[in-house]
Short mmCIF file of C-alpha atoms in Angstrom, two decimals:
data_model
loop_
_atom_site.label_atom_id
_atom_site.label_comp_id
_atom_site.label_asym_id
_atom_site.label_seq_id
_atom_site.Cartn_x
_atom_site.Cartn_y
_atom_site.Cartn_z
CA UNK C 1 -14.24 10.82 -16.19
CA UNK C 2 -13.50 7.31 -14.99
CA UNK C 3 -13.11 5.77 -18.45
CA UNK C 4 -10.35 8.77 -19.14
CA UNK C 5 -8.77 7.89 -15.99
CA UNK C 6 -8.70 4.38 -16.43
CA UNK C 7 -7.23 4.85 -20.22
CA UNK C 8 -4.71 6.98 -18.94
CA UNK C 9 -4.04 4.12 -16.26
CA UNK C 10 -3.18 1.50 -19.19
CA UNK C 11 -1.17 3.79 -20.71
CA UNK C 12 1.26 4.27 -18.17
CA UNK C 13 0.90 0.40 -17.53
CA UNK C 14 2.29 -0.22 -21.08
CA UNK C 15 5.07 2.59 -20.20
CA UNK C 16 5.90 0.37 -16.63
CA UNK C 17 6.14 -2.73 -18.69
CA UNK C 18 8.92 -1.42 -20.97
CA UNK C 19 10.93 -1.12 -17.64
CA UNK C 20 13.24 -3.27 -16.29
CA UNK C 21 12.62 -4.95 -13.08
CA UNK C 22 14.74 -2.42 -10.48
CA UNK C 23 13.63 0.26 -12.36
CA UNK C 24 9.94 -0.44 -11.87
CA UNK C 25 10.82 -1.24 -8.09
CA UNK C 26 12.54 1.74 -8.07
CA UNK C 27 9.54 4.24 -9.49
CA UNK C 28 7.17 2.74 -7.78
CA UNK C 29 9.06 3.26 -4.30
CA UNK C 30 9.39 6.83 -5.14
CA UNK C 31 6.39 7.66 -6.45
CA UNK C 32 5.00 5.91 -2.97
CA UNK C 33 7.03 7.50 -0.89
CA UNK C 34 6.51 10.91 -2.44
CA UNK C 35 3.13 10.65 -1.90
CA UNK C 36 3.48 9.54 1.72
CA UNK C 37 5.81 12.86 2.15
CA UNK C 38 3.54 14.62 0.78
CA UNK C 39 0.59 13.65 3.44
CA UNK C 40 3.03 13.87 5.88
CA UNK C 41 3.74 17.19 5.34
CA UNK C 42 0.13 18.57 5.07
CA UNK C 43 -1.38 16.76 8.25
CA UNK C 44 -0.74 15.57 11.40
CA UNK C 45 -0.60 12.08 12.75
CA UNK C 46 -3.65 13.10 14.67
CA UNK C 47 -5.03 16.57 14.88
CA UNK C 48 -7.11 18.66 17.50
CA UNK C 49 -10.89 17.56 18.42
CA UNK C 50 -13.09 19.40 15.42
CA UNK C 51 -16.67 20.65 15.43
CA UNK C 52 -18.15 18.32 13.25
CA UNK C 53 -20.00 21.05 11.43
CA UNK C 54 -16.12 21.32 9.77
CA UNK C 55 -16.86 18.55 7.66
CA UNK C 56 -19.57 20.38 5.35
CA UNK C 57 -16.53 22.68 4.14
CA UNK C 58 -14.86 19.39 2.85
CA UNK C 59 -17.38 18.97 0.54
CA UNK C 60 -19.13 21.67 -2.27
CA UNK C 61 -22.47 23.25 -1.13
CA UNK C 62 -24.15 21.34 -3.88
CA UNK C 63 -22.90 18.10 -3.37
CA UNK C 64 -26.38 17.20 -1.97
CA UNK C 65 -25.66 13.46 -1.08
CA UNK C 66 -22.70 14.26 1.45
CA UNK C 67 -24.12 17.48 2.62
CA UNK C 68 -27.03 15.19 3.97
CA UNK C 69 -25.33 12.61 5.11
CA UNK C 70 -23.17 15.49 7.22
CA UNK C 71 -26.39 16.98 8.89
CA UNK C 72 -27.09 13.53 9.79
CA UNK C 73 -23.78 12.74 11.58
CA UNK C 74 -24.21 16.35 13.37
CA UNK C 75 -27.31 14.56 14.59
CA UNK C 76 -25.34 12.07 16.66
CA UNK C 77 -21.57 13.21 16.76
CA UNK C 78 -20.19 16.55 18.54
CA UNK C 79 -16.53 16.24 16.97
CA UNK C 80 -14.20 14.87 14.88
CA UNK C 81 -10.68 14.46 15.41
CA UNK C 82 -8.64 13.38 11.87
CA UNK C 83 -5.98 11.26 11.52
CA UNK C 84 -3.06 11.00 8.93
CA UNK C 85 -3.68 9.22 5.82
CA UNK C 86 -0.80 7.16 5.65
CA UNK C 87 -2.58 3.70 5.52
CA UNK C 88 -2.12 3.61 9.31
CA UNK C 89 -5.34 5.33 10.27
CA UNK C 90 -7.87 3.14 11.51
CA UNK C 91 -4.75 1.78 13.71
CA UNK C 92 -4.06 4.68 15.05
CA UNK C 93 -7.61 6.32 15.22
CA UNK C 94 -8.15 3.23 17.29
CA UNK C 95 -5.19 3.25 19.59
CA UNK C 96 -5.63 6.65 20.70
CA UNK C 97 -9.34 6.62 20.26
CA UNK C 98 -9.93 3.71 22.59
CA UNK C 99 -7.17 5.08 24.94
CA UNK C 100 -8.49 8.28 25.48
CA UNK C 101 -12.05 7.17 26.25
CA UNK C 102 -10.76 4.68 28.87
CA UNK C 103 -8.96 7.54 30.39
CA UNK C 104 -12.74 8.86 31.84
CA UNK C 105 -14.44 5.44 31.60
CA UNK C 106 -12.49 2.68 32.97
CA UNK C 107 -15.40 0.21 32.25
CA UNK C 108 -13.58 -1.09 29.38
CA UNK C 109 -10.28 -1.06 30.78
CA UNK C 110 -9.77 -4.31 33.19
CA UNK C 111 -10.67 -6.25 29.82
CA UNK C 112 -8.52 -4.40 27.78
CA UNK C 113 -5.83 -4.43 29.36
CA UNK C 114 -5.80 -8.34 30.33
CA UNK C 115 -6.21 -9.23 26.35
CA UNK C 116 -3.20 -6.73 25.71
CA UNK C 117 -1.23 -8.39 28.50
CA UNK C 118 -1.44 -11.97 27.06
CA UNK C 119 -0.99 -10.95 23.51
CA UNK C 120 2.45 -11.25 23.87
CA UNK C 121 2.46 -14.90 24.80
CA UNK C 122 0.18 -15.64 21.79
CA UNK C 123 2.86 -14.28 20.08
CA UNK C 124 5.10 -16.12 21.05
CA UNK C 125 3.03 -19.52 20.84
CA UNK C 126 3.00 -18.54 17.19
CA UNK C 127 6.89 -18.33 16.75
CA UNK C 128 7.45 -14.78 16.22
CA UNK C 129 10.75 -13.42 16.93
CA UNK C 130 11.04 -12.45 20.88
CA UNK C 131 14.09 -10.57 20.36
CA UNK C 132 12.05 -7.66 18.08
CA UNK C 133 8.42 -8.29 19.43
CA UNK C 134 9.50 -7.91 22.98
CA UNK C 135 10.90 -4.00 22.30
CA UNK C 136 7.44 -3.50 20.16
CA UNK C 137 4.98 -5.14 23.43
CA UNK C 138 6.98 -3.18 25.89
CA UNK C 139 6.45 0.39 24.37
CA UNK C 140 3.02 -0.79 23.38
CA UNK C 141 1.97 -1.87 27.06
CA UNK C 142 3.61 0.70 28.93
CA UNK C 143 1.36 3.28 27.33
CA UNK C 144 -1.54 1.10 28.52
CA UNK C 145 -0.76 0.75 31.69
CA UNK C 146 -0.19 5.00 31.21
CA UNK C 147 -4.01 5.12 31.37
CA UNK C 148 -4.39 3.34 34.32
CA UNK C 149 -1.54 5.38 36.06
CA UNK C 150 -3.34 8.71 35.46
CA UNK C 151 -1.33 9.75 32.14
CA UNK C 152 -3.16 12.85 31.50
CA UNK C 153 -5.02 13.97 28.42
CA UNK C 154 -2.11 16.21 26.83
CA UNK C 155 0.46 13.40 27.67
CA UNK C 156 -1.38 10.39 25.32
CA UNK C 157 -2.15 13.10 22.71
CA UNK C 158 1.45 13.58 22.47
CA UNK C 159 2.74 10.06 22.75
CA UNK C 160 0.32 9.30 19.50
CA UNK C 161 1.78 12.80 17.83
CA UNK C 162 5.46 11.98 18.44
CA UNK C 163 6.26 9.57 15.19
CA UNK C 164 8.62 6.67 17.00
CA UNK C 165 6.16 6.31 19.78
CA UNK C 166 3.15 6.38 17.75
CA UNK C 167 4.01 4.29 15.04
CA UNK C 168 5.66 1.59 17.42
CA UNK C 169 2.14 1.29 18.78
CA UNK C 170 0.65 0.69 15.80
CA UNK C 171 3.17 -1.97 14.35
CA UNK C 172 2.47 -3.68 17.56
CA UNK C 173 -1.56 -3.42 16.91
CA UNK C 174 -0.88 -4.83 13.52
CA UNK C 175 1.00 -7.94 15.13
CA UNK C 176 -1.78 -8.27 17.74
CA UNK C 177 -4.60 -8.04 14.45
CA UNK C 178 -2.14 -10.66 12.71
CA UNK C 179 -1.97 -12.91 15.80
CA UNK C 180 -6.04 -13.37 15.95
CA UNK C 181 -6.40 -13.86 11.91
CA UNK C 182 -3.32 -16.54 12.22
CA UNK C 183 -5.43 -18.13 15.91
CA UNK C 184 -8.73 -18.62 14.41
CA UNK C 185 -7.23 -19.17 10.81
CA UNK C 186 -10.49 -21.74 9.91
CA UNK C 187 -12.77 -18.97 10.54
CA UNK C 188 -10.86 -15.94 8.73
CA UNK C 189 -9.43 -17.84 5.70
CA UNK C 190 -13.36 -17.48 4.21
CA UNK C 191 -12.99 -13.75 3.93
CA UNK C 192 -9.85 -14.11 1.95
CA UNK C 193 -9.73 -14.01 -1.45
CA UNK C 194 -7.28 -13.70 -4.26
CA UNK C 195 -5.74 -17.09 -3.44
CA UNK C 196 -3.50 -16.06 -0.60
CA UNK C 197 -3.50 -18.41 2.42
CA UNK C 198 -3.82 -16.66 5.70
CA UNK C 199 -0.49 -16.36 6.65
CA UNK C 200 0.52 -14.96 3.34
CA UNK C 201 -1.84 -11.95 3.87
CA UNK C 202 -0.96 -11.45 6.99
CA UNK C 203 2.76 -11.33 6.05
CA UNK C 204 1.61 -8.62 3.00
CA UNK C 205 -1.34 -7.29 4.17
CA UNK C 206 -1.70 -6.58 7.86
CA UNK C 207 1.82 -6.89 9.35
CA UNK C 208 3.69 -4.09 6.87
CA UNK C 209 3.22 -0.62 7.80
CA UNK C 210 1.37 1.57 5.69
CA UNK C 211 -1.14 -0.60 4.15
CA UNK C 212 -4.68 0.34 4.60
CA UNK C 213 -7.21 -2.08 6.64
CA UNK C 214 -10.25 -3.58 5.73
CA UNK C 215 -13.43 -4.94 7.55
CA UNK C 216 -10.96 -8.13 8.68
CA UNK C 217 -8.23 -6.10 10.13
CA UNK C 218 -11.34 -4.54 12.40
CA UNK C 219 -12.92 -7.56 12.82
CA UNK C 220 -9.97 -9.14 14.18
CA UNK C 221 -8.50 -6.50 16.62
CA UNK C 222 -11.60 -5.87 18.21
CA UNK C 223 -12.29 -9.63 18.97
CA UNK C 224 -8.65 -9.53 20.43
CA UNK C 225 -8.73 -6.75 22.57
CA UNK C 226 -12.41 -7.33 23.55
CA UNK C 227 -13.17 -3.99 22.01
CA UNK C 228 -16.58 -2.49 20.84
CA UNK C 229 -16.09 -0.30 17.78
CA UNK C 230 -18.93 1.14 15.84
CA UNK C 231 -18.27 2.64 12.19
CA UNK C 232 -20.12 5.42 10.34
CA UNK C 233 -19.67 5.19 6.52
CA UNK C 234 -20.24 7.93 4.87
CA UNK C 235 -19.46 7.35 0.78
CA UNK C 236 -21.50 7.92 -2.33
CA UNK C 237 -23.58 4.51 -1.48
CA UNK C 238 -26.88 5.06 -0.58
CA UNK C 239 -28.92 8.06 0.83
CA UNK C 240 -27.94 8.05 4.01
CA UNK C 241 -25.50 6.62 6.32
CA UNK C 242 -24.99 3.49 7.36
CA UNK C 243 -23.35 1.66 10.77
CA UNK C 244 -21.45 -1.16 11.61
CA UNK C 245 -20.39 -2.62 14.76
CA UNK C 246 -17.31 -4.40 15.90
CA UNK C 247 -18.58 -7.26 17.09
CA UNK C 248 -21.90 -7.21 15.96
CA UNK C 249 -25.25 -6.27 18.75
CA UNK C 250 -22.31 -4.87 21.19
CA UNK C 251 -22.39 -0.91 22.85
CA UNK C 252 -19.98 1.01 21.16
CA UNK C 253 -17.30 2.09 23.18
CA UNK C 254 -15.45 3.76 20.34
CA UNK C 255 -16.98 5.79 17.28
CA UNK C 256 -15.00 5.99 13.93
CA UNK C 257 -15.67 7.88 10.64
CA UNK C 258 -15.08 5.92 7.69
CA UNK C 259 -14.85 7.94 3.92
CA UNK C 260 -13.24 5.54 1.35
CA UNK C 261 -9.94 4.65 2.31
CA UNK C 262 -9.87 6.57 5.57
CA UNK C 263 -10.81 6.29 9.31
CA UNK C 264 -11.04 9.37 11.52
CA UNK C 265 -12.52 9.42 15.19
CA UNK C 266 -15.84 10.55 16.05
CA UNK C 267 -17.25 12.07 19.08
CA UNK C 268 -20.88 11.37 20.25
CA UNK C 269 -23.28 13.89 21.65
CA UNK Y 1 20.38 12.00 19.68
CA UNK Y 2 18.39 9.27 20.58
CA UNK Y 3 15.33 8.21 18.12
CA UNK Y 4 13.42 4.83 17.72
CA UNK Y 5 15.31 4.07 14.81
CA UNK Y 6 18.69 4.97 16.56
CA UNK Y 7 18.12 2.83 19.62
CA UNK Y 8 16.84 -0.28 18.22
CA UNK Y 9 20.04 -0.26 15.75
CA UNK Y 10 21.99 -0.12 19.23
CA UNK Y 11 20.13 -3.23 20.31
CA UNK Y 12 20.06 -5.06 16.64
CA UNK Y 13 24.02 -4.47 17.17
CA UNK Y 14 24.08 -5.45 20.88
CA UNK Y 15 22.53 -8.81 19.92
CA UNK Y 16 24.42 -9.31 17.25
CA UNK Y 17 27.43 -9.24 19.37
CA UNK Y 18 25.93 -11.32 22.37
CA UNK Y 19 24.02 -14.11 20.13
CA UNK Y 20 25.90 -13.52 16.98
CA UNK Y 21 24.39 -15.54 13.55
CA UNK Y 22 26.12 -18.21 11.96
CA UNK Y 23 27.49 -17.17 9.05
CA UNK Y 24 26.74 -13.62 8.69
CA UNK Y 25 28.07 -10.38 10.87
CA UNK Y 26 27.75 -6.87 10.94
CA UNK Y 27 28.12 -3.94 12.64
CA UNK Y 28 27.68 0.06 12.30
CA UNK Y 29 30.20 2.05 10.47
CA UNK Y 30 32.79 4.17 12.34
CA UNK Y 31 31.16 7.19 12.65
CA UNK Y 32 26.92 6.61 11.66
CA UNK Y 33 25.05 4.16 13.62
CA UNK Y 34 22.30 4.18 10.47
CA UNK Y 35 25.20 2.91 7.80
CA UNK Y 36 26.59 -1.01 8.32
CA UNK Y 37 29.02 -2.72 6.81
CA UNK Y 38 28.20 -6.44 6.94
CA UNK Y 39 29.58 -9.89 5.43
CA UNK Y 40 27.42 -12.82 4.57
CA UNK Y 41 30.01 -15.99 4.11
CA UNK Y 42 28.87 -18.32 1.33
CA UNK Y 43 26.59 -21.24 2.71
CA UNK Y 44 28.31 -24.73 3.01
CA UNK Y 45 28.35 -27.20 0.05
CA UNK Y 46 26.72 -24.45 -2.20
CA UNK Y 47 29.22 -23.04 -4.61
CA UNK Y 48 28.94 -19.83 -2.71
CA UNK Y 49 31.14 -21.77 -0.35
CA UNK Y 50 34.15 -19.82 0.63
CA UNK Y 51 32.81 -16.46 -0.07
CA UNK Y 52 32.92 -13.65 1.94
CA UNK Y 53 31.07 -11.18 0.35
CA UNK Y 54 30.70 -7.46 2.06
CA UNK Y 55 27.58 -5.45 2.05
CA UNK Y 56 26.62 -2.03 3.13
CA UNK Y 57 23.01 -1.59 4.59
CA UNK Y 58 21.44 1.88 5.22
CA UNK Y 59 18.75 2.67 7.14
CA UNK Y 60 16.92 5.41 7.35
CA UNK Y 61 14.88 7.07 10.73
CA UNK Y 62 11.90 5.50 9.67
CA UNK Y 63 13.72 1.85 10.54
CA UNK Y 64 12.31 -0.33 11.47
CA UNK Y 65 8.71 0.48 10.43
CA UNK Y 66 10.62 0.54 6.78
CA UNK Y 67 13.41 -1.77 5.53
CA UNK Y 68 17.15 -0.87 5.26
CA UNK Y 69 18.41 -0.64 1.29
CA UNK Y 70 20.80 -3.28 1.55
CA UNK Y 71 23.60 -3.74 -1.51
CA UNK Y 72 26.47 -5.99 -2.01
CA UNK Y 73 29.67 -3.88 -2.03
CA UNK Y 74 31.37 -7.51 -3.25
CA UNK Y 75 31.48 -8.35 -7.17
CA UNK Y 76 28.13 -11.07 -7.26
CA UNK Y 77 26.47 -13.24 -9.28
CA UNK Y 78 23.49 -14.19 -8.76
CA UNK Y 79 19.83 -14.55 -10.66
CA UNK Y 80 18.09 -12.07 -7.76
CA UNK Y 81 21.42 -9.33 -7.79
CA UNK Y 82 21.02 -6.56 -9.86
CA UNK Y 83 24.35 -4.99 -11.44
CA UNK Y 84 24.40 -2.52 -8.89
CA UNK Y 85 24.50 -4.60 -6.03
CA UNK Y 86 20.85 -3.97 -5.33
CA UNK Y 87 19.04 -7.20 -4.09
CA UNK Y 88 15.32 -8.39 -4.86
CA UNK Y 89 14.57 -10.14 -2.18
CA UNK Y 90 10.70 -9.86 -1.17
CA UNK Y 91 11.39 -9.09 2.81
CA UNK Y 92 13.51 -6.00 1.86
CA UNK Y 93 10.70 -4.86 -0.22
CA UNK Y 94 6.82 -5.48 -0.28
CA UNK Y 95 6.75 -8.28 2.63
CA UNK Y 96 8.85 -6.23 4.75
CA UNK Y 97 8.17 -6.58 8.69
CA UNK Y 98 9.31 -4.54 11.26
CA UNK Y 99 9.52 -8.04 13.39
CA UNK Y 100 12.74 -8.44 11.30
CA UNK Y 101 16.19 -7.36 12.67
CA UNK Y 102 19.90 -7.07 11.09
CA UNK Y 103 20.30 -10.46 11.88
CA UNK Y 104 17.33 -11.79 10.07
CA UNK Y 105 17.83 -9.84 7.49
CA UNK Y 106 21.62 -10.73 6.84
CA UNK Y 107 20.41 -14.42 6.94
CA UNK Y 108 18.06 -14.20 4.68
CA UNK Y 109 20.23 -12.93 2.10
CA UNK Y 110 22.41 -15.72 3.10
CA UNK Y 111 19.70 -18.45 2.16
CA UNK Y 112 18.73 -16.50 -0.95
CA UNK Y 113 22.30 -17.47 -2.20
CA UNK Y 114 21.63 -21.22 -2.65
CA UNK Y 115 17.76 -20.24 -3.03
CA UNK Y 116 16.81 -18.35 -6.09
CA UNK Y 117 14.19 -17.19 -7.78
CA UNK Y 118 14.96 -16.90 -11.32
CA UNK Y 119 11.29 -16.42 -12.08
CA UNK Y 120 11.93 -12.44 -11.28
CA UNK Y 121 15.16 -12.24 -12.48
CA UNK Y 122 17.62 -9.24 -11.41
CA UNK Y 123 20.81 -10.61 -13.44
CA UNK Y 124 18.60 -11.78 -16.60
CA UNK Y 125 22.26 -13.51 -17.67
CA UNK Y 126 22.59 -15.20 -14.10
CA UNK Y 127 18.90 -16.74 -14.46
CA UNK Y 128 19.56 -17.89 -17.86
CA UNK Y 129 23.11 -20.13 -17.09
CA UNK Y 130 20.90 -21.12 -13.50
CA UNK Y 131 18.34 -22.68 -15.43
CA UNK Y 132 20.00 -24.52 -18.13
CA UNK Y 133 23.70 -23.82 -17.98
CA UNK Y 134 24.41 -25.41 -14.18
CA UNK Y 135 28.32 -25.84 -14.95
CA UNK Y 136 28.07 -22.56 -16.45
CA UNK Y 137 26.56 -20.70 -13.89
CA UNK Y 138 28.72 -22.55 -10.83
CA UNK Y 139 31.84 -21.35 -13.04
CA UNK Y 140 30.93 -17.59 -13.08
CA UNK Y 141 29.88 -18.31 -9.43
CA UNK Y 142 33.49 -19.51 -8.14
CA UNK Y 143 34.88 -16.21 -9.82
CA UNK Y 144 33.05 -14.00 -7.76
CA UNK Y 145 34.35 -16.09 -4.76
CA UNK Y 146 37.75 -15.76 -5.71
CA UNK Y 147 36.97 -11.83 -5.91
CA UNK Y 148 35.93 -12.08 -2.94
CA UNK Y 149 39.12 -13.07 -1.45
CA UNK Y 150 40.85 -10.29 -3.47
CA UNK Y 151 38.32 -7.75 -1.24
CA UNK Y 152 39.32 -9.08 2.14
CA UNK Y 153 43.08 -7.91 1.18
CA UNK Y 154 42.09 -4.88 0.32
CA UNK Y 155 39.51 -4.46 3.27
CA UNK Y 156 40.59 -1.02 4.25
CA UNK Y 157 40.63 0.33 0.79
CA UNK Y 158 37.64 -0.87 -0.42
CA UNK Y 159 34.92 -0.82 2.73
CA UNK Y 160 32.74 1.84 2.52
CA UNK Y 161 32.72 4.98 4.66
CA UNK Y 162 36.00 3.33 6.47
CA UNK Y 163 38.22 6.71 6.99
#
């Protein structure tokens, strides 16, 4: 199955090297954004809170490795609430994720919303535009401050759902993700690889919308925002699951679900 | 109606108007805030100098978390200008950050003018003459400034979605 797939894969790389240059641009910017309709269309930017039981009907009956690992995250988690795979997920699961749990614990919140508060000014220090970052930090903090203010419940669900809103949040996460790599540059530059220099991959990697986020990207906002994230990964490694938490030895505030290439939001027991 | 993409095209234009750019301007068409006409004049002692060369960017609702296609309306010549007008210019496509305004963009185009990359070619002739035809390539280069000139006459004829 994979060799077929990956011989079909050179085979349309010979037919994409025949093209010209704006051509290939071209093709590849529809076939992307074709794709990214097509998500769009089927789910939404965030959906209702799930039993996690749901899960099991993602996967066949006899698909014995995820069907375990399932029964094992019904152990722990209640719910599930999916996000949209458009490469912004783990953004946005964390945004609203994070949010939302403040919004009946405020333990987190003083901390939180000091680091979000000065991230603008680190911006700055760094030489980003004012003009542009300004209208980004003012949506972004005014919807943090919501959750001290008593926003309720039904009011933050919506303000992720609606598309400008939601996605101006997350462009501002990304700068704020960006901001830490480019602040502690000595430390992150390790975990890069193909050559890039840090600023490079921030420029093509973490800043651009749409583009999915690794281990750094989590590493990174967490330690900015002072926020405690643990992961579940649930993929075809291992027997069972496995954890991770951002930073590491902390008490997870937040709970995420990662399946390769995707990050939905969990709900303990 | 008012979306993200609507009102931060109303403040792109408002500070293009209070803090304007050297060198480049712009400003919404008549009667769609999401289509701009724009001008980018040549950059000093570059043989670009003396241009004024029109553009037309569009955006789409999904500004500015996406770029605006941006095209020169104005005859150009140039190693990163495709025939169609269409520019490859890395900010306008994979590097792309919605940090980046009308103003930033427009300049960048600007400095793209004197700054090429014939290594990606768009005009395969253009990068050819750049690299080893200089007098040739400054020659085809001062006709498209003349035509340039010939544009501005004809401003109202020739500028897109002018009614």
């Amino acid at each position: 199955m994979d060799n077929d797939r990956s011989h079909d894969n050179l085979k349309e790389q010979d037919y994409l090297k025949d093209m010209p240059n704006h051509e290939f641009d071209e093709a590849v910017n529809t076939m992307q954004s074709s794709i990214q309709d097509e998500i769009a269309a089927s789910t939404d930017l965030l959906g209702d809170k799930l039993d996690i039981s749901m899960l099991k009907n993602e996967y066949s009956a006899d698909d014995v490795q995820y069907q375990k690992k399932i029964q094992n995250l019904e152990k722990r988690y209640s719910h599930v609430r999916k996000t949209r795979g458009d490469g912004n997920c783990f953004f946005r699961a964390f945004g609203f994720g994070y949010l939302e749990h403040m919004l009946s614990d405020k333990k987190d919140y003083p901390i939180f919303q000091e680091n979000a508060s000065n991230s603008f000014q680190k911006l700055m220090d760094l030489k980003y535009p004012s003009f542009t970052v300004e209208d980004f930090f003012e949506n972004f903090i005014s919807v943090v401050n919501s959750v001290k203010e008593g926003v309720s419940h039904t009011e933050l669900l919506n303000t992720f759902r609606e598309e400008g809103m939601s996605n101006y949040f997350v462009v501002y996460l990304r700068l704020i993700t960006s901001c830490q790599l480019q602040s502690d540059s000595d430390f992150y530059q390790n975990f890069i690889d193909g050559g890039k220099t840090l600023v490079e991959f921030c420029k093509t990697e973490v800043e651009p919308m749409y583009l999915e986020s690794d281990h750094i990207h989590i590493i990174a906002l967490t330690s900015a925002l002072g926020a405690c994230v643990r992961v579940a990964y649930m993929d075809r490694g291992g027997d069972d699951l496995s954890f991770h938490d951002f930073p590491e030895d902390s008490q997870p505030t937040l709970h995420l679900l990662y399946r390769p290439g995707h990050y939905d939001v969990l709900y303990p027991r | 109606m008012s979306t993200p993409a609507r009102r931060r095209l109303m403040r792109d234009f408002k500070r293009i108007q209070e803090d304007p750019p050297t060198g480049v301007s712009g400003a919404p068409s008549d009667h769609n805030i999401m289509v701009w006409n724009a001008i980018i004049f040549g950059p000093e002692k570059t043989p670009f100098e003396d241009g004024t060369f029109k553009l037309r960017i569009e955006f789409t609702e999904e500004y500015p978390n996406k770029p605006p296609t941006v095209k020169f309306i104005s005859e150009m010549f140039h190693p990163n200008v495709y025939a169609d007008g269409g520019i490859c210019l890395d900010i306008l496509q994979n590097r792309w950050s919605p940090t980046y305004d009308v103003a930033s963009i427009l300049t960048s185009i600007q400095s793209l003018l004197d700054e090429p990359n014939p290594n990606s070619p768009a005009n395969n002739q253009a990068a050819l003459l750049y690299l080893e035809n200089r007098r040739e390539y400054e020659k085809k280069v001062t006709k498209v400034v003349e035509d340039s000139w010939n544009m501005t006459e004809n401003l109202n004829d020739n500028f897109p979605s002018k009614t």
